[in-house]
XYZ file of N, CA, C and O in Angstrom:
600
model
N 0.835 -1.176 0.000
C 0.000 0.000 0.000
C 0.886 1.247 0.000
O 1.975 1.189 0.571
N 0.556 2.180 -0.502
C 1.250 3.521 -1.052
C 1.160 4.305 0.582
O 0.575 3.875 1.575
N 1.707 5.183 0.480
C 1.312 6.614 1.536
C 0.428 7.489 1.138
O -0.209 7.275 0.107
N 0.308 8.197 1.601
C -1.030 9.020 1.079
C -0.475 10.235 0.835
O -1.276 11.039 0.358
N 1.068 10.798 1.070
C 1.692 11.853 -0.135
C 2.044 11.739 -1.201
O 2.184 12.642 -2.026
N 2.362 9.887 -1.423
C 2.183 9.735 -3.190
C 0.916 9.556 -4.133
O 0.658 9.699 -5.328
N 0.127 9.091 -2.728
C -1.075 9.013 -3.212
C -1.203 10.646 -3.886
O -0.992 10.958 -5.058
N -1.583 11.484 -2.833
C -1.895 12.686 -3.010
C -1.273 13.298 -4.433
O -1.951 13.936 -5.238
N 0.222 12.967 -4.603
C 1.263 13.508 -5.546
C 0.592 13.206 -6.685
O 0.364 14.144 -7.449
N 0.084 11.714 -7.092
C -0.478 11.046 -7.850
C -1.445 11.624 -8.404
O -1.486 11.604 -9.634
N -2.602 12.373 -7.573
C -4.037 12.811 -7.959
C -3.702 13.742 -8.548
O -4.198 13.929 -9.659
N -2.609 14.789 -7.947
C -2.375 16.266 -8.275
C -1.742 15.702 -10.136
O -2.355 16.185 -11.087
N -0.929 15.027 -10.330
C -0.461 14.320 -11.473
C -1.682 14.409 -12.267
O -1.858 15.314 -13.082
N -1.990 14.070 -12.184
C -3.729 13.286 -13.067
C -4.419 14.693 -13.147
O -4.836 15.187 -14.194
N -4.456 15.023 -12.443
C -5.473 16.263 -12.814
C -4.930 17.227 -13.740
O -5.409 17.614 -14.806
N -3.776 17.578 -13.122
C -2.523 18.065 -14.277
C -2.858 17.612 -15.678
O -3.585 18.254 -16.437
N -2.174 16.251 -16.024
C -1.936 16.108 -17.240
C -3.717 15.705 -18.057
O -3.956 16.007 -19.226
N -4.397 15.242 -17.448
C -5.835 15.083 -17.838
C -6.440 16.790 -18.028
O -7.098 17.124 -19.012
N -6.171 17.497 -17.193
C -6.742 18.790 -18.046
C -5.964 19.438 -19.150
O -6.551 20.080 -20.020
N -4.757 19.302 -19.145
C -3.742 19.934 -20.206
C -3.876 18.764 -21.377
O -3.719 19.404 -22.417
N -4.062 17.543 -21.692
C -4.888 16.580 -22.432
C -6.227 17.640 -23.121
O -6.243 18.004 -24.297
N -6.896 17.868 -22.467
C -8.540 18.093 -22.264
C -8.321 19.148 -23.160
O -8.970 19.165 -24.206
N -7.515 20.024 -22.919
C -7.373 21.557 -23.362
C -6.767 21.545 -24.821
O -6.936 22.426 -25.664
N -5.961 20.275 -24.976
C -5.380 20.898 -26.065
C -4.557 19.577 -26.762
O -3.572 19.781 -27.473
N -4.933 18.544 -26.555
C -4.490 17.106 -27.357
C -5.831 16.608 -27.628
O -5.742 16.000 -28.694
N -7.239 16.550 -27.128
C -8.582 16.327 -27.704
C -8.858 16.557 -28.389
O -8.712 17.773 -28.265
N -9.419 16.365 -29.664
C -9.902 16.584 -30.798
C -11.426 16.770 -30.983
O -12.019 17.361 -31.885
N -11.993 16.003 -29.718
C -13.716 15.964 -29.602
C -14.281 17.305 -29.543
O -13.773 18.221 -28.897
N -15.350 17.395 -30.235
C -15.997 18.585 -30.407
C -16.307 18.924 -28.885
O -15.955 19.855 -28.161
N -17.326 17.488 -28.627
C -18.056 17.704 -27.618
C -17.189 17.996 -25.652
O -17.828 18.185 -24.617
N -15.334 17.908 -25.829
C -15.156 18.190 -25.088
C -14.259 19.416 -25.515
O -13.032 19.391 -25.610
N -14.985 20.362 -25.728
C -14.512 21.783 -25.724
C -14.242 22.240 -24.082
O -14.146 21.599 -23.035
N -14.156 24.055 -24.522
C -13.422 24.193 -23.320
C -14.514 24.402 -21.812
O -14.151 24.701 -20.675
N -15.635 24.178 -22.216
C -16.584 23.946 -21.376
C -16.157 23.053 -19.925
O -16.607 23.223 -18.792
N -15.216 22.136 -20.353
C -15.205 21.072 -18.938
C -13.993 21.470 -18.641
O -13.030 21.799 -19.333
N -14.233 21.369 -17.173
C -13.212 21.687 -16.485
C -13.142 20.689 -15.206
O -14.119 20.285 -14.577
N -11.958 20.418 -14.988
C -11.587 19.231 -13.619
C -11.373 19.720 -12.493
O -10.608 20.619 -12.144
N -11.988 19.173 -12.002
C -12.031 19.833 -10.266
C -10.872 19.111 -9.802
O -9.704 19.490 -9.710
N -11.476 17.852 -9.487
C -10.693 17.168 -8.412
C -10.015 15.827 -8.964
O -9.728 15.630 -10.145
N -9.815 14.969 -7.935
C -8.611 13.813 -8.778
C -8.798 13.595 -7.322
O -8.888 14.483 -6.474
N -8.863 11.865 -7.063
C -8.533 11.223 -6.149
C -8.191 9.611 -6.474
O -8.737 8.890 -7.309
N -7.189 9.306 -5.608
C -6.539 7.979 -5.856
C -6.871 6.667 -4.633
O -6.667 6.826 -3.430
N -7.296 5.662 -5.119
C -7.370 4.584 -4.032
C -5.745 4.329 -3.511
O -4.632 4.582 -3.972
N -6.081 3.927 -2.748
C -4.370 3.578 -1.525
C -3.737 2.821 -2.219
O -2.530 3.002 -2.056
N -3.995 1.953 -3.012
C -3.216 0.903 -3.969
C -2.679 1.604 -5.243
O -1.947 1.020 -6.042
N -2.941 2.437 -5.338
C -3.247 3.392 -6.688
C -3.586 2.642 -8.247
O -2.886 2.901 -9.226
N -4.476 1.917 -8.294
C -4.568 1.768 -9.007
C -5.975 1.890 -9.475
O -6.407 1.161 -10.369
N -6.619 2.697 -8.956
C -8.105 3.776 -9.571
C -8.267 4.550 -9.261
O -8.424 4.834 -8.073
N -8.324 5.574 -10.571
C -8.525 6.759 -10.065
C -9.600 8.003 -10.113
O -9.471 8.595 -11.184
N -10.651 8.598 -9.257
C -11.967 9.301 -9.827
C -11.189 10.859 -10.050
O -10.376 11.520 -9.403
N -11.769 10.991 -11.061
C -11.295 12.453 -11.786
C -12.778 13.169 -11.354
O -13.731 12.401 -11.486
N -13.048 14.286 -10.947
C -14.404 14.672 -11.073
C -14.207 15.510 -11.895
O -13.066 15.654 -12.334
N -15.386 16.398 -12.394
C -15.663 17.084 -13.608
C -16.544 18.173 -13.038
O -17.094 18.200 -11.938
N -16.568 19.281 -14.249
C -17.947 19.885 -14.398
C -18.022 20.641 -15.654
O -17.018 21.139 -16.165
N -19.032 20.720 -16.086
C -19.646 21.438 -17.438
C -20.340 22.633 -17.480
O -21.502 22.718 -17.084
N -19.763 23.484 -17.893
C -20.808 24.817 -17.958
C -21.630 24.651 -19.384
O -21.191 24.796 -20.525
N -23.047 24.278 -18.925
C -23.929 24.259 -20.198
C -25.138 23.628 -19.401
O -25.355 23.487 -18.198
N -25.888 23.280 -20.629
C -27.090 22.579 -19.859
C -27.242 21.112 -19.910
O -26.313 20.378 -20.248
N -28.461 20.667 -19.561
C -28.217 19.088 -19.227
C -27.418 18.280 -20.563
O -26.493 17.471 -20.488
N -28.292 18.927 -22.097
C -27.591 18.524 -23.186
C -25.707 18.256 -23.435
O -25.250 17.277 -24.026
N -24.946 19.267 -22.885
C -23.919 19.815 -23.230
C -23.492 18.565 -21.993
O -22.566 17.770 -22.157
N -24.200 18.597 -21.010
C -23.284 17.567 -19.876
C -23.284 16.100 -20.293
O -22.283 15.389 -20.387
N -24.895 15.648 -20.595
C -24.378 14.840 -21.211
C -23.506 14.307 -22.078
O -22.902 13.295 -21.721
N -23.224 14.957 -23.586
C -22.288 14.674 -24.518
C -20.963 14.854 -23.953
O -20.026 14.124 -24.279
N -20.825 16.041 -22.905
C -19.071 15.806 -22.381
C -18.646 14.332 -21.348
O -17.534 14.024 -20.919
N -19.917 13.641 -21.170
C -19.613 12.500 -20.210
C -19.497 12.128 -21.244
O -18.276 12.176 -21.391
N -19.963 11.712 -22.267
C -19.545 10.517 -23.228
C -18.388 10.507 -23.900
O -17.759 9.504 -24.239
N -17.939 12.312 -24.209
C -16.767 12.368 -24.737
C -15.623 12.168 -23.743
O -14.462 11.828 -23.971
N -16.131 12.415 -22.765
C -14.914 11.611 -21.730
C -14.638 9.966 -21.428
O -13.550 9.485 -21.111
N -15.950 9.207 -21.616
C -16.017 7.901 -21.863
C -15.204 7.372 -23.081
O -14.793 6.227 -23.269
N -15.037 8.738 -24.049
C -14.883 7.795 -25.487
C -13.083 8.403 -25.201
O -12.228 7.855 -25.897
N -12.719 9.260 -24.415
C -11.465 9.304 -24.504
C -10.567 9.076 -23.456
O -9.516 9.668 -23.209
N -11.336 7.746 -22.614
C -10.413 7.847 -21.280
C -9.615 6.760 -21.856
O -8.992 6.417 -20.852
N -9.255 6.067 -22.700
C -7.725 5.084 -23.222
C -7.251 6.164 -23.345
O -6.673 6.463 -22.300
N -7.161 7.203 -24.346
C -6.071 8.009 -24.370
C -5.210 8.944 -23.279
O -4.096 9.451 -23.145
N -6.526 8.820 -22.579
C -6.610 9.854 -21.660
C -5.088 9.102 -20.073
O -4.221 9.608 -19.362
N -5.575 7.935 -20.290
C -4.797 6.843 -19.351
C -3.465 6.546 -20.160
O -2.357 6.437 -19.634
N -3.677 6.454 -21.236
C -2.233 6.461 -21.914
C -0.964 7.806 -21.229
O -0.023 7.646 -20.453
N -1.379 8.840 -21.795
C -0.709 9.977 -21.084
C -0.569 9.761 -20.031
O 0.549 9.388 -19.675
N -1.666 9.901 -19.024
C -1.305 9.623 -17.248
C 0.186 9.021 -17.156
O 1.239 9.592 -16.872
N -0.153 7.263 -17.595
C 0.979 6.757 -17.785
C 2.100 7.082 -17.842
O 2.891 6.680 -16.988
N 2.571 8.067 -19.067
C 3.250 7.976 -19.736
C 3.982 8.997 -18.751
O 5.170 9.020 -18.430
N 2.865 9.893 -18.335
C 3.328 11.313 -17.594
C 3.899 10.827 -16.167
O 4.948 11.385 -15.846
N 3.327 9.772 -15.151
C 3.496 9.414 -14.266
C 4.597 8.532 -13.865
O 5.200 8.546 -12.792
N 4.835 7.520 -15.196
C 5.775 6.816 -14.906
C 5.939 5.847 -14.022
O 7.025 5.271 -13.961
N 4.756 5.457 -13.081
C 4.673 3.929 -12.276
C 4.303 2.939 -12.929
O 3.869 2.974 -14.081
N 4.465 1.832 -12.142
C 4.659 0.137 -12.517
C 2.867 -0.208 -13.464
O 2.586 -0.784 -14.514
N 2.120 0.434 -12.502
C 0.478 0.345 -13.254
C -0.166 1.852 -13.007
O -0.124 2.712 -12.127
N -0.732 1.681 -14.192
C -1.395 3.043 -14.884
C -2.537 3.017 -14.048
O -3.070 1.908 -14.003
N -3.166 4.058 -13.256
C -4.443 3.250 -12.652
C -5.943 3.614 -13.643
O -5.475 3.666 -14.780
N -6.749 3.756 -13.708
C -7.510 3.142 -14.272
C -8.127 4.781 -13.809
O -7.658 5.484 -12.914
N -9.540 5.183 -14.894
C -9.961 6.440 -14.549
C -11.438 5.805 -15.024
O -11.888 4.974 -15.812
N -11.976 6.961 -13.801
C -12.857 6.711 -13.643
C -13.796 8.614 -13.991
O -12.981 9.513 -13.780
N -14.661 8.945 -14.260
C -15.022 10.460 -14.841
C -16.142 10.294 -13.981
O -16.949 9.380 -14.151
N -16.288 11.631 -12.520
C -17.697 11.250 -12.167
C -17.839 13.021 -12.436
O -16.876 13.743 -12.696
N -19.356 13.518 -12.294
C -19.657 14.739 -12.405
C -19.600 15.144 -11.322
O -20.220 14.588 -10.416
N -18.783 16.305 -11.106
C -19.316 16.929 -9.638
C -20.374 17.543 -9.353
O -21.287 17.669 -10.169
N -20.400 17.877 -8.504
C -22.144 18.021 -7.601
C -22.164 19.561 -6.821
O -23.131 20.058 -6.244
N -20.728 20.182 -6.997
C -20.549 21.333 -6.489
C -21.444 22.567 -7.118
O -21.902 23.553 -6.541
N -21.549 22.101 -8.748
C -22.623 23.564 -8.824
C -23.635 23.574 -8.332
O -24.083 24.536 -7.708
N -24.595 21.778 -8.629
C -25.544 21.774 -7.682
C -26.205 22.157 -6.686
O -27.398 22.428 -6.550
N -25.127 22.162 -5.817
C -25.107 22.285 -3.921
C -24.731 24.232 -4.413
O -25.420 24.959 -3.697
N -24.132 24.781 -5.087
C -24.195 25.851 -4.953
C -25.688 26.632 -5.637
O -26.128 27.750 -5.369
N -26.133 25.804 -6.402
C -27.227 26.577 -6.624
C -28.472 26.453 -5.240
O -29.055 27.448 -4.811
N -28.642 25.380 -4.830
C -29.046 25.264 -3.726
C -29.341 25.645 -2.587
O -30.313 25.649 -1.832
N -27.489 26.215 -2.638
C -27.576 26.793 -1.123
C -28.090 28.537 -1.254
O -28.453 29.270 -0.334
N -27.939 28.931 -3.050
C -28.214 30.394 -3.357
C -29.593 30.537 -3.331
O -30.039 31.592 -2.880
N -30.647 29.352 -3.876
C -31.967 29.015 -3.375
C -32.430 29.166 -2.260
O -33.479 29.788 -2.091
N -31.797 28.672 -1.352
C -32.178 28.808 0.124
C -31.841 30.102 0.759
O -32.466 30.448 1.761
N -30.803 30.928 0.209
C -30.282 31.938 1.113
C -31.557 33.193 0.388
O -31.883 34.244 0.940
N -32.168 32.591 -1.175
C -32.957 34.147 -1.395
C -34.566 33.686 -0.831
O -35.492 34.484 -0.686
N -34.626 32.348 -0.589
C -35.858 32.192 0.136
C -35.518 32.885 2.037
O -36.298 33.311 2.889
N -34.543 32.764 2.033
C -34.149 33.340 3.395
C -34.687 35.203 3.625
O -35.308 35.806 4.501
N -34.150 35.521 2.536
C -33.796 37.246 2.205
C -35.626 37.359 2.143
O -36.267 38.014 2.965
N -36.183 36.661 1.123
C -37.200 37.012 1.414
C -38.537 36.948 2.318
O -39.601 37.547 2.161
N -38.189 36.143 3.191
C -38.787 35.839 4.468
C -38.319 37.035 5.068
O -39.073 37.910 5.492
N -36.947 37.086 5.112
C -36.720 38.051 6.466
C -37.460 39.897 5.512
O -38.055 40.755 6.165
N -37.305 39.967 4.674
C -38.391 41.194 3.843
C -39.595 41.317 3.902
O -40.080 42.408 3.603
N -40.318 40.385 4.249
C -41.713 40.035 4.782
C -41.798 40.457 6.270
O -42.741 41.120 6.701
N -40.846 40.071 6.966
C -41.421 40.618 8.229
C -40.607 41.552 8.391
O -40.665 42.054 9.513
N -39.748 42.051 7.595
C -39.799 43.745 8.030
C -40.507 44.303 7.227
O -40.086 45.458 7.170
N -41.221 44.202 6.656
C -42.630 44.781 6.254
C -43.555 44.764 7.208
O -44.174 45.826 7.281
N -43.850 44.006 7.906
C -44.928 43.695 8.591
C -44.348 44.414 10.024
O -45.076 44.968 10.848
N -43.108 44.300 10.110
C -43.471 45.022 11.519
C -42.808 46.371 11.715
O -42.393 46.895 12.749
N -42.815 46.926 10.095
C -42.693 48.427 9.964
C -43.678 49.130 10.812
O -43.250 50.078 11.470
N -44.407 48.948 10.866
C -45.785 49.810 11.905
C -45.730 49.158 12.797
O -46.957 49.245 12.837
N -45.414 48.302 13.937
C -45.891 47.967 14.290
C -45.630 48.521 16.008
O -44.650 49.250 16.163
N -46.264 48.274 16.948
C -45.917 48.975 18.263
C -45.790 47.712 19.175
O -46.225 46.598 18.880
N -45.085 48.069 20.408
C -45.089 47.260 21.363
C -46.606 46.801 21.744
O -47.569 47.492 21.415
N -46.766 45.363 22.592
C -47.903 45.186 22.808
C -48.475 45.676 24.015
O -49.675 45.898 24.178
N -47.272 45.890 25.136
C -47.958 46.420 26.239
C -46.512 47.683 26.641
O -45.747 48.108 25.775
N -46.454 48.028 27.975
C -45.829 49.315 28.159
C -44.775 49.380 27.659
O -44.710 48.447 26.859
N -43.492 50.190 27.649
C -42.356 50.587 27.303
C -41.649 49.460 28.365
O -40.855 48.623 27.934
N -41.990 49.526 29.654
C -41.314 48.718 30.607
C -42.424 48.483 30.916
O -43.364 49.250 31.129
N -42.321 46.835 30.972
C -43.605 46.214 31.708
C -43.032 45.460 33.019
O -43.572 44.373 33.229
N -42.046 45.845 33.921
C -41.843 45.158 34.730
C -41.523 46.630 35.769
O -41.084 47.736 35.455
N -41.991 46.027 37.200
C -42.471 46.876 38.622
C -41.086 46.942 39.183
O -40.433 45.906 39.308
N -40.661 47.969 39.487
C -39.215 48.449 40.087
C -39.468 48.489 41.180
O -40.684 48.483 41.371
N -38.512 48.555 42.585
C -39.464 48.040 43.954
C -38.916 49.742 44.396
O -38.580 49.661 45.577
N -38.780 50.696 44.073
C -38.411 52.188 44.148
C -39.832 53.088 43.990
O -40.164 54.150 44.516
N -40.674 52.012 42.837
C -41.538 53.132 42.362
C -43.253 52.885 43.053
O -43.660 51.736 43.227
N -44.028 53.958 43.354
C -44.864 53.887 43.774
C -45.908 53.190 43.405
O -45.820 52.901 42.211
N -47.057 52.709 44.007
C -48.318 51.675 43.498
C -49.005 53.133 43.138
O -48.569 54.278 43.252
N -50.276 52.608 42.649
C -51.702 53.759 42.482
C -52.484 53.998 43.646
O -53.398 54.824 43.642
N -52.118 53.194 44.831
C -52.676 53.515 46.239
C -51.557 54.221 47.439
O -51.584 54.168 48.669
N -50.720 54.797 46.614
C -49.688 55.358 47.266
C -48.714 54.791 47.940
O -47.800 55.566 48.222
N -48.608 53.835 48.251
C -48.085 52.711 49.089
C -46.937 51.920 48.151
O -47.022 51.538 46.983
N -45.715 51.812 49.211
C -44.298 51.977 48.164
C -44.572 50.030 48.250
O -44.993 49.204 49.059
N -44.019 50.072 46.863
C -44.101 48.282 46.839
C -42.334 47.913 47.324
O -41.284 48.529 47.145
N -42.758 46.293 48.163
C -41.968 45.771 48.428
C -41.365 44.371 48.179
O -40.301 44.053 48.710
């Protein structure tokens, strides 16, 4: 089993030469410069490795860049190889990341937030206390029968 700074060395490798691949040794239409690689991680054995992804476009455009990544991960593992230089090439694996997702999500939730909290400062633009300024009896101040409370 490897360490997990060659491991690590390894991923950073892969992501490297798989986007500089991506950018400019691809020939596929469909992986223009739309995709971009996030991340790269290596099993402890190193011999698989998940590349994640993401696509700026719509569901159409994501689909066809998964396939064009399906149709070019031999080449794609060739380089690694070639670039990496260990005993076994590990094996790639293309998943989509989920980060725009979770960011659209969380921008969903924060303007359902904004507008809740705009609703009730609307609502309690007018609005007044329900009972005195101070509703609690100081033991200094007088009753209505003259008689000092204690």
């Amino acid at each position: 089993m490897a360490d997990n700074a060659r491991a690590k060395r390894l991923a950073d490798l892969i992501r490297e030469v798989v986007a500089q691949k991506l950018q400019r040794g691809i020939k596929d239409p469909r992986l223009g410069s739309h995709v971009t690689i996030t991340d790269t991680r290596v099993t402890g054995d190193l011999r698989e490795a998940t590349v994640f992804y993401t696509v700026y476009g719509d569901d159409e455009e994501r689909a066809s860049a998964a396939a064009g990544l399906e149709s070019a991960k031999g080449i794609l593992r060739s380089e690694v190889g070639r670039a990496a230089g260990v005993k076994f090439t590990p094996t790639l694996t293309f998943v989509p990341d989920a980060l725009p997702e979770n960011a659209r999500t969380i921008e969903d939730l924060l303007d359902r937030a904004r507008a809740s909290d705009a609703q009730v400062r609307q609502a309690s633009s007018g609005a007044a206390y329900a009972g005195d300024a101070d509703p609690y009896r100081k033991p200094d101040e007088d009753d209505e029968d003259g008689a000092t409370a204690e």
